[in-house]
Amino acid sequence: MKARVHITLKNGVLDPQGKAIEHALGNLGFDGVDGARQGKYIELDLAESDAAKARENVEAMCQKLLANTVIENYSIELE
């Protein structure tokens, strides 16, 4: 089973890298970008075949390591 984890900064958290991307795009001539937020994408190949158990395990991974839940949100997709 494959798990895809998308991690983004929570609204209101400063995102200097997103700002840098926004400015760089403007400098490269890509007008019309009013904002950019950056995040992380993590793909995991799991041995687990039970979707509920896999989600529970990935949720624990996010809580303990993959995401800083104070400032980041995450979402999990299983395939």
XYZ file of C-alpha atoms in Angstrom:
79
model
C 0.000 0.000 0.000
C 1.192 3.487 -0.841
C 0.640 6.492 1.421
C 1.000 10.066 0.260
C 1.385 12.734 2.919
C 0.975 16.418 2.101
C 2.276 18.797 4.763
C 1.605 22.528 4.644
C 2.067 25.412 7.025
C -1.045 26.441 8.915
C -2.716 29.682 7.937
C -1.117 32.616 9.710
C 2.318 30.975 9.982
C 5.004 32.987 8.195
C 6.303 31.257 5.083
C 9.568 32.920 3.991
C 10.259 30.225 1.395
C 6.817 30.750 -0.119
C 7.495 34.503 -0.250
C 10.841 33.839 -1.951
C 9.081 31.669 -4.556
C 6.482 34.399 -5.130
C 9.172 37.047 -5.640
C 11.303 34.791 -7.843
C 8.346 34.018 -10.093
C 7.652 37.745 -10.424
C 11.299 38.410 -11.269
C 11.158 35.699 -13.943
C 8.208 37.450 -15.577
C 5.408 35.273 -14.266
C 2.951 38.022 -13.449
C -0.299 37.360 -11.652
C 1.024 35.237 -8.787
C -0.458 36.908 -5.723
C 0.889 34.434 -3.215
C 2.772 31.173 -2.815
C 2.891 28.735 0.083
C 5.351 25.871 0.148
C 5.056 22.526 1.825
C 6.321 18.961 1.834
C 5.212 15.834 0.025
C 6.210 12.447 1.400
C 5.436 9.139 -0.304
C 5.627 5.968 1.765
C 5.502 2.364 0.574
C 3.855 0.373 3.346
C 3.793 -3.371 3.915
C 0.386 -3.002 5.593
C -2.612 -4.060 3.453
C -5.380 -3.022 5.868
C -6.300 0.590 5.031
C -7.488 1.440 8.540
C -4.284 0.162 10.137
C -2.163 1.873 7.489
C -3.918 5.196 8.102
C -3.489 4.781 11.847
C 0.242 4.088 11.426
C 0.803 7.012 9.059
C -1.177 9.268 11.388
C 1.199 8.279 14.213
C 4.208 8.910 11.935
C 2.897 12.390 11.189
C 2.279 13.144 14.843
C 5.692 11.883 15.987
C 8.046 12.783 13.123
C 6.801 13.889 9.738
C 4.880 17.044 10.668
C 5.307 19.734 13.272
C 1.663 19.832 14.301
C 2.112 23.138 16.122
C 2.663 24.980 12.839
C 1.801 22.448 10.111
C -1.287 20.683 8.791
C -1.112 17.360 7.036
C -3.348 15.188 4.920
C -2.982 11.501 4.111
C -3.962 9.685 0.921
C -3.834 5.906 0.720
C -3.698 3.892 -2.467
